[in-house]
JSON list of C-alpha atoms in Angstrom, two decimals:
[
{"chain": "A", "resi": 1, "resn": "MET", "atom": "CA", "xyz": [14.95, 12.58, -10.28]},
{"chain": "A", "resi": 2, "resn": "SER", "atom": "CA", "xyz": [12.67, 12.58, -7.29]},
{"chain": "A", "resi": 3, "resn": "GLY", "atom": "CA", "xyz": [13.42, 11.85, -3.79]},
{"chain": "A", "resi": 4, "resn": "ARG", "atom": "CA", "xyz": [15.34, 13.15, -0.95]},
{"chain": "A", "resi": 5, "resn": "LEU", "atom": "CA", "xyz": [19.23, 13.80, -0.68]},
{"chain": "A", "resi": 6, "resn": "LYS", "atom": "CA", "xyz": [20.77, 10.77, 1.35]},
{"chain": "A", "resi": 7, "resn": "GLY", "atom": "CA", "xyz": [24.36, 10.99, 1.92]},
{"chain": "A", "resi": 8, "resn": "PRO", "atom": "CA", "xyz": [26.13, 11.49, -1.36]},
{"chain": "A", "resi": 9, "resn": "CYS", "atom": "CA", "xyz": [23.39, 10.39, -3.71]},
{"chain": "A", "resi": 10, "resn": "PHE", "atom": "CA", "xyz": [19.35, 10.51, -3.84]},
{"chain": "A", "resi": 11, "resn": "LYS", "atom": "CA", "xyz": [17.16, 8.06, -2.05]},
{"chain": "A", "resi": 12, "resn": "PRO", "atom": "CA", "xyz": [14.70, 7.46, -4.96]},
{"chain": "A", "resi": 13, "resn": "LYS", "atom": "CA", "xyz": [11.07, 7.38, -4.59]},
{"chain": "A", "resi": 14, "resn": "ARG", "atom": "CA", "xyz": [8.57, 5.34, -6.60]},
{"chain": "A", "resi": 15, "resn": "ASP", "atom": "CA", "xyz": [5.15, 6.56, -7.76]},
{"chain": "A", "resi": 16, "resn": "GLU", "atom": "CA", "xyz": [2.53, 5.68, -5.41]},
{"chain": "A", "resi": 17, "resn": "LEU", "atom": "CA", "xyz": [0.42, 2.49, -6.59]},
{"chain": "A", "resi": 18, "resn": "THR", "atom": "CA", "xyz": [-3.48, 2.66, -6.03]},
{"chain": "A", "resi": 19, "resn": "VAL", "atom": "CA", "xyz": [-6.33, 0.35, -5.99]},
{"chain": "A", "resi": 20, "resn": "ASP", "atom": "CA", "xyz": [-10.25, 0.57, -5.89]},
{"chain": "A", "resi": 21, "resn": "CYS", "atom": "CA", "xyz": [-11.23, -1.58, -2.79]},
{"chain": "A", "resi": 22, "resn": "VAL", "atom": "CA", "xyz": [-14.69, -1.90, -1.31]},
{"chain": "A", "resi": 23, "resn": "LEU", "atom": "CA", "xyz": [-14.80, -1.27, 2.38]},
{"chain": "A", "resi": 24, "resn": "MET", "atom": "CA", "xyz": [-15.99, -4.38, 4.25]},
{"chain": "A", "resi": 25, "resn": "CYS", "atom": "CA", "xyz": [-15.03, -4.29, 7.91]},
{"chain": "A", "resi": 26, "resn": "ALA", "atom": "CA", "xyz": [-13.66, -1.54, 9.95]},
{"chain": "A", "resi": 27, "resn": "GLN", "atom": "CA", "xyz": [-11.97, -1.66, 13.43]},
{"chain": "A", "resi": 28, "resn": "ARG", "atom": "CA", "xyz": [-11.84, 0.93, 15.86]},
{"chain": "A", "resi": 29, "resn": "GLY", "atom": "CA", "xyz": [-8.31, 2.49, 17.03]},
{"chain": "A", "resi": 30, "resn": "TYR", "atom": "CA", "xyz": [-6.76, 2.87, 20.18]},
{"chain": "A", "resi": 31, "resn": "GLY", "atom": "CA", "xyz": [-5.10, 5.52, 22.18]},
{"chain": "A", "resi": 32, "resn": "GLU", "atom": "CA", "xyz": [-5.11, 8.99, 20.21]},
{"chain": "A", "resi": 33, "resn": "ARG", "atom": "CA", "xyz": [-7.21, 7.26, 17.38]},
{"chain": "A", "resi": 34, "resn": "SER", "atom": "CA", "xyz": [-10.04, 5.53, 19.46]},
{"chain": "A", "resi": 35, "resn": "SER", "atom": "CA", "xyz": [-12.51, 7.85, 17.80]},
{"chain": "A", "resi": 36, "resn": "PHE", "atom": "CA", "xyz": [-11.38, 6.55, 14.38]},
{"chain": "A", "resi": 37, "resn": "HIS", "atom": "CA", "xyz": [-11.78, 3.13, 12.88]},
{"chain": "A", "resi": 38, "resn": "SER", "atom": "CA", "xyz": [-9.04, 1.41, 11.01]},
{"chain": "A", "resi": 39, "resn": "ASP", "atom": "CA", "xyz": [-7.01, -2.08, 10.22]},
{"chain": "A", "resi": 40, "resn": "ARG", "atom": "CA", "xyz": [-5.30, -2.87, 13.55]},
{"chain": "A", "resi": 41, "resn": "ARG", "atom": "CA", "xyz": [-4.68, -6.38, 14.83]},
{"chain": "A", "resi": 42, "resn": "PHE", "atom": "CA", "xyz": [-6.49, -6.16, 18.23]},
{"chain": "A", "resi": 43, "resn": "GLY", "atom": "CA", "xyz": [-10.34, -4.90, 19.07]},
{"chain": "A", "resi": 44, "resn": "PRO", "atom": "CA", "xyz": [-13.72, -5.62, 17.85]},
{"chain": "A", "resi": 45, "resn": "VAL", "atom": "CA", "xyz": [-13.96, -5.84, 14.02]},
{"chain": "A", "resi": 46, "resn": "ARG", "atom": "CA", "xyz": [-16.99, -4.79, 12.54]},
{"chain": "A", "resi": 47, "resn": "ALA", "atom": "CA", "xyz": [-18.80, -5.89, 9.22]},
{"chain": "A", "resi": 48, "resn": "VAL", "atom": "CA", "xyz": [-20.13, -3.07, 7.13]},
{"chain": "A", "resi": 49, "resn": "ALA", "atom": "CA", "xyz": [-22.70, -3.03, 4.08]},
{"chain": "A", "resi": 50, "resn": "PRO", "atom": "CA", "xyz": [-20.28, -2.92, 1.33]},
{"chain": "A", "resi": 51, "resn": "GLY", "atom": "CA", "xyz": [-21.20, 0.16, -0.57]},
{"chain": "A", "resi": 52, "resn": "LEU", "atom": "CA", "xyz": [-18.31, 2.43, -0.15]},
{"chain": "A", "resi": 53, "resn": "VAL", "atom": "CA", "xyz": [-15.54, 2.59, -2.71]},
{"chain": "A", "resi": 54, "resn": "LEU", "atom": "CA", "xyz": [-12.07, 3.76, -1.47]},
{"chain": "A", "resi": 55, "resn": "ASP", "atom": "CA", "xyz": [-9.23, 4.77, -3.89]},
{"chain": "A", "resi": 56, "resn": "ILE", "atom": "CA", "xyz": [-6.38, 2.99, -1.80]},
{"chain": "A", "resi": 57, "resn": "ALA", "atom": "CA", "xyz": [-2.41, 4.24, -2.35]},
{"chain": "A", "resi": 58, "resn": "PHE", "atom": "CA", "xyz": [0.14, 1.97, -1.23]},
{"chain": "A", "resi": 59, "resn": "HIS", "atom": "CA", "xyz": [3.98, 1.32, -1.34]},
{"chain": "A", "resi": 60, "resn": "SER", "atom": "CA", "xyz": [3.92, -2.47, -2.01]},
{"chain": "A", "resi": 61, "resn": "LEU", "atom": "CA", "xyz": [1.76, -5.67, -2.34]},
{"chain": "A", "resi": 62, "resn": "HIS", "atom": "CA", "xyz": [2.94, -8.86, -0.68]},
{"chain": "A", "resi": 63, "resn": "ARG", "atom": "CA", "xyz": [1.60, -12.42, 0.13]},
{"chain": "A", "resi": 64, "resn": "SER", "atom": "CA", "xyz": [-0.01, -12.78, 3.73]},
{"chain": "A", "resi": 65, "resn": "THR", "atom": "CA", "xyz": [-1.26, -15.83, 5.67]},
{"chain": "A", "resi": 66, "resn": "ARG", "atom": "CA", "xyz": [-2.33, -13.18, 8.62]},
{"chain": "A", "resi": 67, "resn": "HIS", "atom": "CA", "xyz": [-4.90, -11.73, 6.35]},
{"chain": "A", "resi": 68, "resn": "LYS", "atom": "CA", "xyz": [-7.94, -13.60, 4.88]},
{"chain": "A", "resi": 69, "resn": "SER", "atom": "CA", "xyz": [-7.43, -12.08, 1.46]},
{"chain": "A", "resi": 70, "resn": "GLY", "atom": "CA", "xyz": [-3.82, -13.40, 1.35]},
{"chain": "A", "resi": 71, "resn": "VAL", "atom": "CA", "xyz": [-2.65, -9.94, 0.19]},
{"chain": "A", "resi": 72, "resn": "ALA", "atom": "CA", "xyz": [-1.06, -7.48, 2.69]},
{"chain": "A", "resi": 73, "resn": "MET", "atom": "CA", "xyz": [-0.14, -3.73, 1.39]},
{"chain": "A", "resi": 74, "resn": "ARG", "atom": "CA", "xyz": [2.65, -1.88, 2.78]},
{"chain": "A", "resi": 75, "resn": "PHE", "atom": "CA", "xyz": [1.96, 1.83, 4.26]},
{"chain": "A", "resi": 76, "resn": "PRO", "atom": "CA", "xyz": [-1.61, 1.69, 2.97]},
{"chain": "A", "resi": 77, "resn": "ARG", "atom": "CA", "xyz": [-3.66, 5.28, 3.06]},
{"chain": "A", "resi": 78, "resn": "VAL", "atom": "CA", "xyz": [-6.95, 6.49, 1.65]},
{"chain": "A", "resi": 79, "resn": "HIS", "atom": "CA", "xyz": [-6.00, 8.47, -1.52]},
{"chain": "A", "resi": 80, "resn": "ARG", "atom": "CA", "xyz": [-9.50, 9.66, -2.37]},
{"chain": "A", "resi": 81, "resn": "ILE", "atom": "CA", "xyz": [-13.18, 8.64, -2.15]},
{"chain": "A", "resi": 82, "resn": "PRO", "atom": "CA", "xyz": [-14.62, 8.09, -5.71]},
{"chain": "A", "resi": 83, "resn": "ARG", "atom": "CA", "xyz": [-18.32, 8.59, -4.44]},
{"chain": "A", "resi": 84, "resn": "ASP", "atom": "CA", "xyz": [-19.59, 8.23, -7.96]},
{"chain": "A", "resi": 85, "resn": "LYS", "atom": "CA", "xyz": [-17.81, 4.62, -8.39]},
{"chain": "A", "resi": 86, "resn": "PRO", "atom": "CA", "xyz": [-20.02, 1.63, -8.03]},
{"chain": "A", "resi": 87, "resn": "THR", "atom": "CA", "xyz": [-18.54, -1.45, -6.11]},
{"chain": "A", "resi": 88, "resn": "ALA", "atom": "CA", "xyz": [-18.88, -3.46, -9.27]},
{"chain": "A", "resi": 89, "resn": "GLU", "atom": "CA", "xyz": [-16.16, -1.60, -10.76]},
{"chain": "A", "resi": 90, "resn": "ALA", "atom": "CA", "xyz": [-13.85, -2.08, -7.87]},
{"chain": "A", "resi": 91, "resn": "ASP", "atom": "CA", "xyz": [-10.79, -3.97, -8.31]},
{"chain": "A", "resi": 92, "resn": "GLU", "atom": "CA", "xyz": [-10.96, -7.43, -7.52]},
{"chain": "A", "resi": 93, "resn": "LEU", "atom": "CA", "xyz": [-8.52, -9.80, -5.77]},
{"chain": "A", "resi": 94, "resn": "ASP", "atom": "CA", "xyz": [-6.84, -11.43, -8.66]},
{"chain": "A", "resi": 95, "resn": "ARG", "atom": "CA", "xyz": [-6.00, -8.23, -10.15]},
{"chain": "A", "resi": 96, "resn": "LEU", "atom": "CA", "xyz": [-3.94, -7.44, -6.78]},
{"chain": "A", "resi": 97, "resn": "THR", "atom": "CA", "xyz": [-2.22, -11.32, -7.09]},
{"chain": "A", "resi": 98, "resn": "ARG", "atom": "CA", "xyz": [-1.36, -10.05, -10.52]},
{"chain": "A", "resi": 99, "resn": "LEU", "atom": "CA", "xyz": [0.35, -7.04, -9.34]},
{"chain": "A", "resi": 100, "resn": "ILE", "atom": "CA", "xyz": [2.25, -9.02, -6.83]},
{"chain": "A", "resi": 101, "resn": "ASP", "atom": "CA", "xyz": [3.42, -11.43, -9.51]},
{"chain": "A", "resi": 102, "resn": "ASP", "atom": "CA", "xyz": [4.48, -8.61, -11.75]},
{"chain": "A", "resi": 103, "resn": "GLU", "atom": "CA", "xyz": [6.26, -6.68, -8.87]},
{"chain": "A", "resi": 104, "resn": "ASN", "atom": "CA", "xyz": [8.36, -10.04, -8.05]},
{"chain": "A", "resi": 105, "resn": "ARG", "atom": "CA", "xyz": [8.96, -10.31, -11.93]},
{"chain": "A", "resi": 106, "resn": "HIS", "atom": "CA", "xyz": [10.14, -6.97, -12.44]},
{"chain": "A", "resi": 107, "resn": "ALA", "atom": "CA", "xyz": [11.98, -6.50, -9.19]},
{"chain": "A", "resi": 108, "resn": "PRO", "atom": "CA", "xyz": [14.94, -4.35, -9.31]},
{"chain": "A", "resi": 109, "resn": "THR", "atom": "CA", "xyz": [18.24, -5.29, -8.21]},
{"chain": "A", "resi": 110, "resn": "ARG", "atom": "CA", "xyz": [19.38, -4.24, -4.52]},
{"chain": "A", "resi": 111, "resn": "ALA", "atom": "CA", "xyz": [22.71, -3.48, -6.00]},
{"chain": "A", "resi": 112, "resn": "TRP", "atom": "CA", "xyz": [23.71, 0.52, -6.49]},
{"chain": "A", "resi": 113, "resn": "PRO", "atom": "CA", "xyz": [25.85, 1.29, -9.70]},
{"chain": "A", "resi": 114, "resn": "ALA", "atom": "CA", "xyz": [29.42, 1.38, -8.90]},
{"chain": "A", "resi": 115, "resn": "GLU", "atom": "CA", "xyz": [29.67, 5.25, -9.46]},
{"chain": "A", "resi": 116, "resn": "LEU", "atom": "CA", "xyz": [26.83, 5.75, -7.20]},
{"chain": "A", "resi": 117, "resn": "MET", "atom": "CA", "xyz": [28.83, 3.94, -4.33]},
{"chain": "A", "resi": 118, "resn": "GLN", "atom": "CA", "xyz": [32.11, 6.06, -4.57]},
{"chain": "A", "resi": 119, "resn": "PRO", "atom": "CA", "xyz": [32.31, 8.94, -1.71]},
{"chain": "A", "resi": 120, "resn": "ALA", "atom": "CA", "xyz": [31.28, 12.61, -2.55]},
{"chain": "A", "resi": 121, "resn": "ARG", "atom": "CA", "xyz": [34.32, 14.77, -3.25]}
]
C-alpha cells in the first residue's frame, strides 16, 4: 500500500491523473515567483499562440463557476512537456467533464472500515 503512516493507519495516496492541455494563457506570478507565469487570481493575463501541449498532473477535478472552462483542477502541476504531440491530439474539455462525472459516480465512501478505526495496541 502506498502512502505514509498517519497515526495507527496509513493515509492512502491515489495515483495521479494526467491530461494533455494546450497552453493558451499565462499570468505573471508575484513575490518570489514574479519571474514566472502561472494561474494566479490577480495580475495581467496574456494570451499566447496555442502551440505548446503540456501534460498536466492533478489530484482531482471539480466543476467551477470561476473558470471560463467550467472545470477546476486540484493541485495541478506540469508533469512533462511532450514536444512531439500536436495540439490536435490534446484532450478536449468534454473528456474532463466526463472524468468529473465518472469520479462523482464512483466516489469512495468517507467512512473507514471499523477495524482501521481501532486504536493501535
